[in-house]
CSV table of C-alpha atoms in Angstrom, one decimal:
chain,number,residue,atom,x,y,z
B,1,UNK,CA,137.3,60.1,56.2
B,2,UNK,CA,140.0,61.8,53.9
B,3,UNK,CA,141.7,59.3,51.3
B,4,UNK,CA,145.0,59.0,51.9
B,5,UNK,CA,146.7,60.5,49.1
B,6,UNK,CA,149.9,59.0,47.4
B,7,UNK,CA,150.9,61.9,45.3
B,8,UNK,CA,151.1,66.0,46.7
B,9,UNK,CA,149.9,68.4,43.7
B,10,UNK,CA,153.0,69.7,41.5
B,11,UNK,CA,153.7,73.7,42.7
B,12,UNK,CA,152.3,76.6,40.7
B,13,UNK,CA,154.0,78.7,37.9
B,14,UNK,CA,156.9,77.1,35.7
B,15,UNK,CA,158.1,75.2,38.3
B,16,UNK,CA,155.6,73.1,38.7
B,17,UNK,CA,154.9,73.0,35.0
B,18,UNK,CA,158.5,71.5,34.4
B,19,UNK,CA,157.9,68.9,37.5
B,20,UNK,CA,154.9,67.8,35.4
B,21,UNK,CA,156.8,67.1,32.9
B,22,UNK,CA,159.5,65.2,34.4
B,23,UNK,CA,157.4,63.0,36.4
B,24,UNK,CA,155.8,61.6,32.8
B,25,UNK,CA,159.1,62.1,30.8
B,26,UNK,CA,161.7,60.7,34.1
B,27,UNK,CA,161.0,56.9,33.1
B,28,UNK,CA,162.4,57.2,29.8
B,29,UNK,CA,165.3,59.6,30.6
B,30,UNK,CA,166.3,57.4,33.0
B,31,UNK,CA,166.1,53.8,31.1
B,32,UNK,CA,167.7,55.8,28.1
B,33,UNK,CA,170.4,56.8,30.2
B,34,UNK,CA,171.1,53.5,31.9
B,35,UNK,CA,172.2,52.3,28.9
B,36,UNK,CA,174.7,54.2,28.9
B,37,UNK,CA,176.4,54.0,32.6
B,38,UNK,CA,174.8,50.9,33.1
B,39,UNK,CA,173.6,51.7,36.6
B,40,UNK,CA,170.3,52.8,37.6
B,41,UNK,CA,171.2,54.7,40.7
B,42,UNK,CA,173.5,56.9,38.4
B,43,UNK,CA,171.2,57.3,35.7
B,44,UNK,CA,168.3,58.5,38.3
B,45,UNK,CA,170.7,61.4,39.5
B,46,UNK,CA,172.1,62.6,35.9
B,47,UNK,CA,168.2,62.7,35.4
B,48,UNK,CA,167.9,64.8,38.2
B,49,UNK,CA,170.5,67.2,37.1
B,50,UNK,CA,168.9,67.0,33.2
B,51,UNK,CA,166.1,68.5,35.4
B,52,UNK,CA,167.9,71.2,37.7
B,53,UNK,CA,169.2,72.5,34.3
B,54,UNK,CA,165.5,72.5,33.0
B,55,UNK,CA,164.6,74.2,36.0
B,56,UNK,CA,167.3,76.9,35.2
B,57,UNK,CA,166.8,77.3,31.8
B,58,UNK,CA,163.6,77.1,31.1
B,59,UNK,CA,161.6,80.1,32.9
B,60,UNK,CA,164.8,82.2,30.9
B,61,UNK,CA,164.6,80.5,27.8
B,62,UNK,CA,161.0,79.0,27.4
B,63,UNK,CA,159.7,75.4,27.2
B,64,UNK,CA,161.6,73.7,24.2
B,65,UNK,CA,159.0,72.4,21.5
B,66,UNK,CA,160.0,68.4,22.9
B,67,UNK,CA,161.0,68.8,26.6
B,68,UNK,CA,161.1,64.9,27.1
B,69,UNK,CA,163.9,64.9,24.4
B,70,UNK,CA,165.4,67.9,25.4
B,71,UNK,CA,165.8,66.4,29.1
B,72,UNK,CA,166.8,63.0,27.6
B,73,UNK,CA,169.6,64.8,25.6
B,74,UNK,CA,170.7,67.0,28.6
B,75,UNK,CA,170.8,63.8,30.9
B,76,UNK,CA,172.9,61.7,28.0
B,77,UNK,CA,174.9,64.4,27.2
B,78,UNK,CA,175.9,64.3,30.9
B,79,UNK,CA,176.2,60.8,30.9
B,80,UNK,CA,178.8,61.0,28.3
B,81,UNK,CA,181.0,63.5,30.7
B,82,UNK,CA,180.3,60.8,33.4
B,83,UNK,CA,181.7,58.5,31.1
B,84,UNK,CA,184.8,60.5,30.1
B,85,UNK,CA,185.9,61.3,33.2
B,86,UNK,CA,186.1,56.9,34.3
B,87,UNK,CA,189.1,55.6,32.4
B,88,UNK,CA,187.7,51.8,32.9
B,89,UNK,CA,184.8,53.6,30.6
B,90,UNK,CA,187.3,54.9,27.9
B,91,UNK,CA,186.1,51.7,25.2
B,92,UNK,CA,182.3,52.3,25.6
B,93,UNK,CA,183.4,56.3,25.2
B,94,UNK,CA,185.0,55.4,21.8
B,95,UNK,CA,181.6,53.3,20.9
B,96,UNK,CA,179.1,55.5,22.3
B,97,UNK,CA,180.0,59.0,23.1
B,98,UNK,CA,181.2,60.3,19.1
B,99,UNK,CA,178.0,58.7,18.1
B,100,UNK,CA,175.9,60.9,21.0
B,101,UNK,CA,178.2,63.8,20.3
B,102,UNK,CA,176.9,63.8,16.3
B,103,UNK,CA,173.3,64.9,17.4
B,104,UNK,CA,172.8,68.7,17.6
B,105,UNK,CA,172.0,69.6,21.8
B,106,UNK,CA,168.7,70.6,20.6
B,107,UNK,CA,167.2,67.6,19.0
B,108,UNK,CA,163.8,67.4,18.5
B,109,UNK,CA,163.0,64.1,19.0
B,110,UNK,CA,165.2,61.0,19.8
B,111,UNK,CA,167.0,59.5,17.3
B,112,UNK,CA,165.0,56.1,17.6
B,113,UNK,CA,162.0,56.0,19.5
B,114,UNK,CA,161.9,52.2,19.4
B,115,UNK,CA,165.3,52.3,21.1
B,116,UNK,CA,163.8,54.2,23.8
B,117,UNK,CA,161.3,51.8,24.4
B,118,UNK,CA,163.6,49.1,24.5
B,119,UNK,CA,165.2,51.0,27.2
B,120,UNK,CA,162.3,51.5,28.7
B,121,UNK,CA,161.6,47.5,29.0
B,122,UNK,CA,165.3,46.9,30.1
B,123,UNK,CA,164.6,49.6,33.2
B,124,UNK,CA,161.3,47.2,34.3
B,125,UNK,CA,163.1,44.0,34.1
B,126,UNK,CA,165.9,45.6,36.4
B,127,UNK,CA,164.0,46.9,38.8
B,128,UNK,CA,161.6,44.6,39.5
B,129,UNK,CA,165.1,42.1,39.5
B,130,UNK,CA,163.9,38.5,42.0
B,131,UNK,CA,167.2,39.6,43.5
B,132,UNK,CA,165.9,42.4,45.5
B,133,UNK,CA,163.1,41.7,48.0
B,134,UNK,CA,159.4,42.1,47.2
B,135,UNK,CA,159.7,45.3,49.1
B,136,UNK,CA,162.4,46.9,47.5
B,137,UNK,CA,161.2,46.4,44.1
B,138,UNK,CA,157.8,47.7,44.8
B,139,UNK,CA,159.6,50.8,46.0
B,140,UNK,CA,162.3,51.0,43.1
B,141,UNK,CA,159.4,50.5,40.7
B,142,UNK,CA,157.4,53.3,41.7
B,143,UNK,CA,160.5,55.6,42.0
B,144,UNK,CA,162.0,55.0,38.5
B,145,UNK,CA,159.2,54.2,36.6
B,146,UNK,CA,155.6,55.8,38.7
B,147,UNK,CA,158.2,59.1,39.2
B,148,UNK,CA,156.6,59.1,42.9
B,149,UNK,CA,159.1,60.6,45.4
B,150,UNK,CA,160.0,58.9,48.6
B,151,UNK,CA,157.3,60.4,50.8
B,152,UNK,CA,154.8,59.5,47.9
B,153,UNK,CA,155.3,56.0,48.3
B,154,UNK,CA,156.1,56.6,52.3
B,155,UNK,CA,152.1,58.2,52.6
B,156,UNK,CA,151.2,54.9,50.0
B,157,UNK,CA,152.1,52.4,52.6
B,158,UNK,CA,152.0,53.9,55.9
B,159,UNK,CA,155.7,53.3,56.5
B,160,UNK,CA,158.2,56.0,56.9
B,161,UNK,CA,159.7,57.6,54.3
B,162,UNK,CA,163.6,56.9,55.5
B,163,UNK,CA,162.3,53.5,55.6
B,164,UNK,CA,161.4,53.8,52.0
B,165,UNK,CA,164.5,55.9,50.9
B,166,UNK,CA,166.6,52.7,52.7
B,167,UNK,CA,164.9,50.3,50.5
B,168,UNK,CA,165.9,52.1,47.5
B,169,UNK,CA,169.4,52.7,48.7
B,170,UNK,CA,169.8,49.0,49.5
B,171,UNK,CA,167.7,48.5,45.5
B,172,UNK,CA,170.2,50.1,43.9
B,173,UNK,CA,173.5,49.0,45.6
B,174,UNK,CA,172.5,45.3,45.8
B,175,UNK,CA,171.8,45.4,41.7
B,176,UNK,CA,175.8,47.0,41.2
B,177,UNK,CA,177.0,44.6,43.9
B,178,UNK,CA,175.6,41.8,41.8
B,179,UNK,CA,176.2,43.2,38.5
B,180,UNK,CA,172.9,42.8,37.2
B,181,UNK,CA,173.0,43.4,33.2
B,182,UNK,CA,171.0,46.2,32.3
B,183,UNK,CA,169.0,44.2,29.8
B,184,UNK,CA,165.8,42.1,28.1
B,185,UNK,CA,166.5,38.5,29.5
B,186,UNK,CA,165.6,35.6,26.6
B,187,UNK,CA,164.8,31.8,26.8
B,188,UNK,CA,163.9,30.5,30.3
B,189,UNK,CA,165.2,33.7,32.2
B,190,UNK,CA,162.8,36.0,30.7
B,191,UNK,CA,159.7,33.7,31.6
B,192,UNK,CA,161.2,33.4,35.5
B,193,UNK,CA,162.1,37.4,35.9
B,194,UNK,CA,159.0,38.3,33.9
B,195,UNK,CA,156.7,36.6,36.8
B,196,UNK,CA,158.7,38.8,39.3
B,197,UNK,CA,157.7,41.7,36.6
B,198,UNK,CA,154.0,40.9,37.1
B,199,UNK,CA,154.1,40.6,40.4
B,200,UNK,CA,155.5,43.7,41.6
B,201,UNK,CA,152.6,45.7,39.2
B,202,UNK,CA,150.0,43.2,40.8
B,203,UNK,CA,151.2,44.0,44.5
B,204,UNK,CA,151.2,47.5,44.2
B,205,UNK,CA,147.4,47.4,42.8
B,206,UNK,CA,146.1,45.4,45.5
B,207,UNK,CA,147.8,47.3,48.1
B,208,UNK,CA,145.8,50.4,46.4
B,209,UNK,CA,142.7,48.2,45.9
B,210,UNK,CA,142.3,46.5,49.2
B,211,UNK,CA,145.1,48.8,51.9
B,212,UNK,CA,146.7,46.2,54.2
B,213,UNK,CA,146.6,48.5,56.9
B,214,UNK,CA,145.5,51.9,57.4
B,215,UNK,CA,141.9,53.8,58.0
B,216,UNK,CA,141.3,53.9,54.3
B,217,UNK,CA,140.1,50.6,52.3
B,218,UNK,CA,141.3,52.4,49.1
B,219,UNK,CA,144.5,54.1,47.8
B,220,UNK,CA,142.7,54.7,44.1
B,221,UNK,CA,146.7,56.6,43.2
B,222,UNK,CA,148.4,53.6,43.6
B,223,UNK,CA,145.8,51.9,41.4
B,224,UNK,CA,146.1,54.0,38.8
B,225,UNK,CA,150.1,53.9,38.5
B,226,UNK,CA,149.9,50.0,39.0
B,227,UNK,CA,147.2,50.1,35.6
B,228,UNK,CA,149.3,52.6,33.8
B,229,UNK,CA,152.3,50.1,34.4
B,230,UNK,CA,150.4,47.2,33.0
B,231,UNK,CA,149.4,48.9,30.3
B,232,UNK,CA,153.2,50.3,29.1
B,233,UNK,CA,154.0,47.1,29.7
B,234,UNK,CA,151.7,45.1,27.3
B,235,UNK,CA,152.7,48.0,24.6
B,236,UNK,CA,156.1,46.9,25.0
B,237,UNK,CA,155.7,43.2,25.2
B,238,UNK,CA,152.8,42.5,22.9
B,239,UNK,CA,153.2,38.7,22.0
B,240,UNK,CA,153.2,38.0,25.9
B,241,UNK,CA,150.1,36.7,26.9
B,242,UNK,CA,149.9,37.1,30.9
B,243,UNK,CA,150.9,40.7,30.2
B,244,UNK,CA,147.5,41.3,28.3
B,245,UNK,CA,146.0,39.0,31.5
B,246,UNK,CA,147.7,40.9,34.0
B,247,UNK,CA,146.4,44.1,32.1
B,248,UNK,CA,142.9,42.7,32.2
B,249,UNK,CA,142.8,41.6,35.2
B,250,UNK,CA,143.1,45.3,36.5
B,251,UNK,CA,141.4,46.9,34.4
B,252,UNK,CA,138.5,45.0,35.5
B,253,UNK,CA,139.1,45.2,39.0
B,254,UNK,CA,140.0,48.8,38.5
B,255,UNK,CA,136.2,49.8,37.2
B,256,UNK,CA,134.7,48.5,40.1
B,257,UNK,CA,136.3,50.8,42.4
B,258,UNK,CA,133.6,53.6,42.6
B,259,UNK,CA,131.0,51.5,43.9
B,260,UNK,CA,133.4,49.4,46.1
B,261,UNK,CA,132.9,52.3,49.2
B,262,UNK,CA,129.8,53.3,50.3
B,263,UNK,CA,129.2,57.3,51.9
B,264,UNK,CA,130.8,56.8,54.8
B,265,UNK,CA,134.6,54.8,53.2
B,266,UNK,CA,133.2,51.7,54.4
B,267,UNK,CA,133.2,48.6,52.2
B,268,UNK,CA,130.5,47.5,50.1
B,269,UNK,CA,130.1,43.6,49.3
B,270,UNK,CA,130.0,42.6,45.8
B,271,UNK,CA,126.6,41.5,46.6
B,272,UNK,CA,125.5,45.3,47.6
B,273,UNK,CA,127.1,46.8,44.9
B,274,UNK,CA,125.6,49.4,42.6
B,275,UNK,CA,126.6,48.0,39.2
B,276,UNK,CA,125.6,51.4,37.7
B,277,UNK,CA,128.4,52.7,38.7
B,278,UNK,CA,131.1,50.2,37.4
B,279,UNK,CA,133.2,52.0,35.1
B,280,UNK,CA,131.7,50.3,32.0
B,281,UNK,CA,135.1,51.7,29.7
B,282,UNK,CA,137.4,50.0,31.9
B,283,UNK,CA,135.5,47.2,31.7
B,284,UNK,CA,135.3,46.8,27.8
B,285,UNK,CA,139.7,47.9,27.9
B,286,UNK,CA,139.5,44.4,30.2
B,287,UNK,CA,137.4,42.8,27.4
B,288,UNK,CA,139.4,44.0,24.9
B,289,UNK,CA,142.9,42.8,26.6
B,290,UNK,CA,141.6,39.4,27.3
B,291,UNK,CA,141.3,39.1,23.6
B,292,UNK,CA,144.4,39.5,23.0
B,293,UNK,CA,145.9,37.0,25.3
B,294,UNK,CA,143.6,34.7,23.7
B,295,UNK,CA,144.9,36.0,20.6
B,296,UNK,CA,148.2,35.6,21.3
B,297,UNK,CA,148.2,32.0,23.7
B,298,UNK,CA,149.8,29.3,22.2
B,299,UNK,CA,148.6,26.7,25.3
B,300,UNK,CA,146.6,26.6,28.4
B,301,UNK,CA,146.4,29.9,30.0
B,302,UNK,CA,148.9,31.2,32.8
B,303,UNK,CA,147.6,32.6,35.8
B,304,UNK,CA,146.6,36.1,35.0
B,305,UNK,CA,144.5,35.1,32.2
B,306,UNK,CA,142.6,32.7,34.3
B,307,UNK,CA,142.0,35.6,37.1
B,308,UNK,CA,141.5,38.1,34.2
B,309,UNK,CA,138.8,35.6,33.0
B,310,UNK,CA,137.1,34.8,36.2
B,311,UNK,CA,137.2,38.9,36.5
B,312,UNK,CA,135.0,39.2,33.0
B,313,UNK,CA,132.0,36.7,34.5
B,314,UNK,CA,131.4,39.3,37.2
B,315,UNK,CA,132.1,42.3,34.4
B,316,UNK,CA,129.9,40.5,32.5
B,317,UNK,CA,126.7,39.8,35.0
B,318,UNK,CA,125.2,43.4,35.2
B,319,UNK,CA,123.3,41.5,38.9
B,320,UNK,CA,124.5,40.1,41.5
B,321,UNK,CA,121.9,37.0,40.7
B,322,UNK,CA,123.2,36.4,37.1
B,323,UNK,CA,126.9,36.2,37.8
B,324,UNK,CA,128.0,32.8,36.4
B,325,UNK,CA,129.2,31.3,39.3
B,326,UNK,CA,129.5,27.0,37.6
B,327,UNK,CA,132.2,29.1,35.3
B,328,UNK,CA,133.9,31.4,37.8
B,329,UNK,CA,134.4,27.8,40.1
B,330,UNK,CA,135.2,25.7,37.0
B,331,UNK,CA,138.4,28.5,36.4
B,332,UNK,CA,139.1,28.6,39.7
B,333,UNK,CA,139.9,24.8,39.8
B,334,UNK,CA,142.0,25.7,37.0
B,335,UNK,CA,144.0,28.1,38.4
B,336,UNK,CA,144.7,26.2,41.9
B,337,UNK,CA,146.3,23.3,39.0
B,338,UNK,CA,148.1,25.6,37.3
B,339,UNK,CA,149.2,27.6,40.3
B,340,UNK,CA,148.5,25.7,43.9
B,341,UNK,CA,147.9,28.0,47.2
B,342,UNK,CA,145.6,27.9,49.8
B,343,UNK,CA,144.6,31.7,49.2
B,344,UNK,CA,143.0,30.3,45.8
B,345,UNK,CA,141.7,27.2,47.1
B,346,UNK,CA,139.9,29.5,49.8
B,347,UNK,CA,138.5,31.7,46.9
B,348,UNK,CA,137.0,28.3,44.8
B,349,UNK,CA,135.7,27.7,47.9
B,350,UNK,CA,133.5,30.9,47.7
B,351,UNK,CA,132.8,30.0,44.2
B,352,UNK,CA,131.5,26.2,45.1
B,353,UNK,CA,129.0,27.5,48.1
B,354,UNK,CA,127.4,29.9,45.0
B,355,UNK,CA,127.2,27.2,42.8
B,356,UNK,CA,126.5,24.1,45.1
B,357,UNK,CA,125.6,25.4,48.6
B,358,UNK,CA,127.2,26.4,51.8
B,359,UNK,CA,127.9,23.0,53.1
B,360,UNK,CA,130.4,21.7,49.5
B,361,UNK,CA,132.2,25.0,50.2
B,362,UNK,CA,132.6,24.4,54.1
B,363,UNK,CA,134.3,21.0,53.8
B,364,UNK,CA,136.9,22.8,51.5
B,365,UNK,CA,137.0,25.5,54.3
B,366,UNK,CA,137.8,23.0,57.2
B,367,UNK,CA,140.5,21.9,55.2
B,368,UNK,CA,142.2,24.4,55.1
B,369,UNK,CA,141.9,25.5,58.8
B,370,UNK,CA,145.3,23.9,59.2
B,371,UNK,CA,147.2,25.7,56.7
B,372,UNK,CA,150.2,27.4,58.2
B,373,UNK,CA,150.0,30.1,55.6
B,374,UNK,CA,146.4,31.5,56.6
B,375,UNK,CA,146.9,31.3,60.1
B,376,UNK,CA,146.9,34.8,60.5
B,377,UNK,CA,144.8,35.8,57.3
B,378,UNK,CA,141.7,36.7,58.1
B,379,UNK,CA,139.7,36.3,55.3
B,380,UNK,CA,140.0,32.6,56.1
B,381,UNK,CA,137.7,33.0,59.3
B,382,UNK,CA,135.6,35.8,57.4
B,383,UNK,CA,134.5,33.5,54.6
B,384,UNK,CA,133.7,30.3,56.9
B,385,UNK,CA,131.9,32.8,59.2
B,386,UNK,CA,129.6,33.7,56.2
B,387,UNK,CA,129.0,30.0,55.2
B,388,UNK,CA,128.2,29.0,58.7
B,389,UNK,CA,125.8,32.2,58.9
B,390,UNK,CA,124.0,30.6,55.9
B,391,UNK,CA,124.0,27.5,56.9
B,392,UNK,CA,122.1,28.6,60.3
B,393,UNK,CA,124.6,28.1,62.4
B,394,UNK,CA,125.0,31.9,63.5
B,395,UNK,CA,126.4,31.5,67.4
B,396,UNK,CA,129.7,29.3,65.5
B,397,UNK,CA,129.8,32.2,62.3
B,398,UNK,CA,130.1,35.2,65.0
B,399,UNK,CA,132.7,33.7,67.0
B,400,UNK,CA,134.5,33.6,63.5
B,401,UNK,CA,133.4,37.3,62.0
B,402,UNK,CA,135.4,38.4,66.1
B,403,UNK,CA,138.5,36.7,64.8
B,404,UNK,CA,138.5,37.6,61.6
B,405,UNK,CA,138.4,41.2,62.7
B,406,UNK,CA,141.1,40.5,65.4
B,407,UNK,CA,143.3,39.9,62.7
B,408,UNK,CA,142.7,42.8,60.4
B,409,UNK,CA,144.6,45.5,60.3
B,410,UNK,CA,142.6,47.7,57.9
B,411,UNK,CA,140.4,49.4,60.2
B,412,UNK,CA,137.4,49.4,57.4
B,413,UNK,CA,137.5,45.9,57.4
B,414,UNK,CA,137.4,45.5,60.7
B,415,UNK,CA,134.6,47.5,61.5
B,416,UNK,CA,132.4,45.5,58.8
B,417,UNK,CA,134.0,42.4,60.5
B,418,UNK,CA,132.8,43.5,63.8
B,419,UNK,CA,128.7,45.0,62.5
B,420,UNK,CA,128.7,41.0,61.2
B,421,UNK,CA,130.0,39.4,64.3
B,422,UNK,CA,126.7,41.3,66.2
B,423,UNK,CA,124.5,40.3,63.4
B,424,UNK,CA,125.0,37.4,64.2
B,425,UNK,CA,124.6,37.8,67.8
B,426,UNK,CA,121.2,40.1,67.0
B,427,UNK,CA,120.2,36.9,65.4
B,428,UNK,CA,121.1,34.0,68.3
B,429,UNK,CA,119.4,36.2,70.4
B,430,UNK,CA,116.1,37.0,68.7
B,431,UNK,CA,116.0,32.9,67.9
């Protein structure tokens, strides 16, 4: 079946060569500009017009030598009118605007590039703000920083796409009601909002690693703008050690993608996977990043490290049979003390039945039956459906393999779900 694509091709001709452009360039004309009206809803439509100017001038006038700082002088040029024309702005005018006005139209390249990048930083920490809903920063995120349009991320997560221009709306007026600073946080505030950071970048590669719902078990576009988030991100914040583990962590999950379908779209086990065909580059950038969180740590490791680092003892086993599974539980036991949740607990439990046997891993299992949380996640029945299966016990696993895929709503998932359930029947029957 078709993927389900998250980004339409950019039109022929100029046009399409100047949407190009603005869809790498729009992050940094728009942080650059926030500084400036402090709002990010503003600074997303002077970008917009830096852009219907580009479109108008350009095909007459050719491409400039630096478009990006052509559009971001266009956009703060505009800004400044903004500016003028709001009395309650006149100070910041005085402050800002004659400086802005001293650079020629045409520079070449912006004044300070580091400045940029510290705008940059200041538009991730305001969009991914804990104040807005999980939702509505996964949405602002990919609009002001992935450039995808509203349909884009509409097509990305099988909602509508006035459901996902609402979000945005809602994004953007709940910041300016709440006056949200467009800035860096330090101290203890830049540790909470950074989680929120990594979080957003984190949901929007699982939900292009493993799709919720949908017929597709893949969405490889949003994968790709979650990793190219991660990585700006640990360019910008270098000395932050679950950065490089959140970058890690992706780009090892990220090179196992190609052999994660099979033919058909279905989904291939980690068992039946052709390790061949892991990207063995985006493996060693995931080697390479969890250096530098090492490098960087100054105590135990945070979350994404620990992930990152149970993610290198399956990049490192090039079989199934040599994966290092005493290690990859031993983390995972560290990661449920650093961060409890029954989702983890449930994934040490697949760990432990590798390392000890089925019947260790089923006690954990059965404990967590009664976990309000995973009573409607069905990889809870799926994995003590394949640890009954092993233990023998294949009448009790299919009866689980038909409720996990009851509550699946990624049709690929629920069709392997369902060829397991009748395995298992096959098997009651022939015994």
């Amino acid at each position: 079946m078709e993927q389900q694509p998250t980004a339409a091709p950019p039109p022929d001709g100029p046009a399409g060569a100047i949407e190009t452009v603005f869809r790498i360039e729009s992050p940094r004309v728009i942080a650059g500009v926030a500084r400036i009206v402090r709002d990010v809803g503003i600074a997303e439509e002077l970008a917009q017009d830096a852009l219907v100017a580009a479109l108008e001038q350009w095909p007459r006038d050719g491409v400039p030598d630096n478009p990006g700082a052509w559009l971001m002088a266009t956009a703060k040029h505009r800004a400044i009118d903004l500016v003028r024309r709001r009395e309650r702005y006149a100070r910041k005018l005085a402050e800002v605007g004659r400086e802005l006005e001293a650079a020629p139209y045409h520079i070449d390249e912006p004044a300070d590039p580091e400045d940029i990048d510290d705008d940059l930083l200041r538009l991730v920490f305001t969009a991914c703000h804990p104040v807005l809903s999980a939702e509505s920063r996964i949405a602002l995120t990919l609009r002001l920083l992935g450039g995808l349009t509203t349909a884009e991320i509409g097509r990305a997560f099988l909602v509508p796409e006035a459901t996902v221009a609402q979000r945005i709306v809602r994004a953007k007026r709940t910041l300016a009601a709440q006056g949200v600073a467009f800035e860096v946080p330090y101290g203890p505030e830049r540790e909470a909002r950074l989680g929120s950071v990594l979080e957003v970048i984190y949901l929007i590669f699982n939900e292009g690693y493993a799709a919720t719902a949908g017929d597709d078990l893949l969405r490889p576009a949003l994968c790709e703008d979650a990793l190219r988030l991660a990585r700006v991100l640990a360019e910008l914040m270098p000395k932050e050690p679950e950065v490089h583990g959140l970058a890690s962590l992706l780009e090892f999950q990220a090179s196992r993608a190609a052999a994660r379908t099979g033919p058909d779209g279905g989904p291939v086990l980690l068992e039946d996977q052709n390790r061949a065909r892991w990207n063995r580059l985006l493996i060693a950038r995931g080697i390479a990043a969890l250096g530098r969180a090492d490098t960087v740590a100054a105590g135990a490791p945070g979350p994404y490290v620990l992930q990152a680092a149970i993610a290198a003892c399956h990049a490192h086993a090039y079989a199934y049979e040599e994966t290092d599974w005493a290690r990859i539980a031993v983390l995972y036991g560290l990661l449920a003390a650093r961060t409890p949740s029954p989702v983890v607990e449930l994934n040490r439990a697949v760990a432990v039945s590798m390392a000890e046997g089925p019947g260790p891993a089923l006690e954990i299992v059965d404990r967590l039956t009664a976990e309000p949380a995973l009573r409607d996640y069905h990889l809870l029945p799926s994995v003590r459906g394949d640890l009954l299966a092993r233990l023998g016990r294949t009448a009790e696993a299919g009866a689980e393999f038909e409720r996990a895929a009851g509550l699946a709503r990624n049709e690929r998932e629920r069709e392997l779900l369902r060829a397991r359930a009748e395995a298992c029947r096959r098997a009651g029957d022939s015994g």
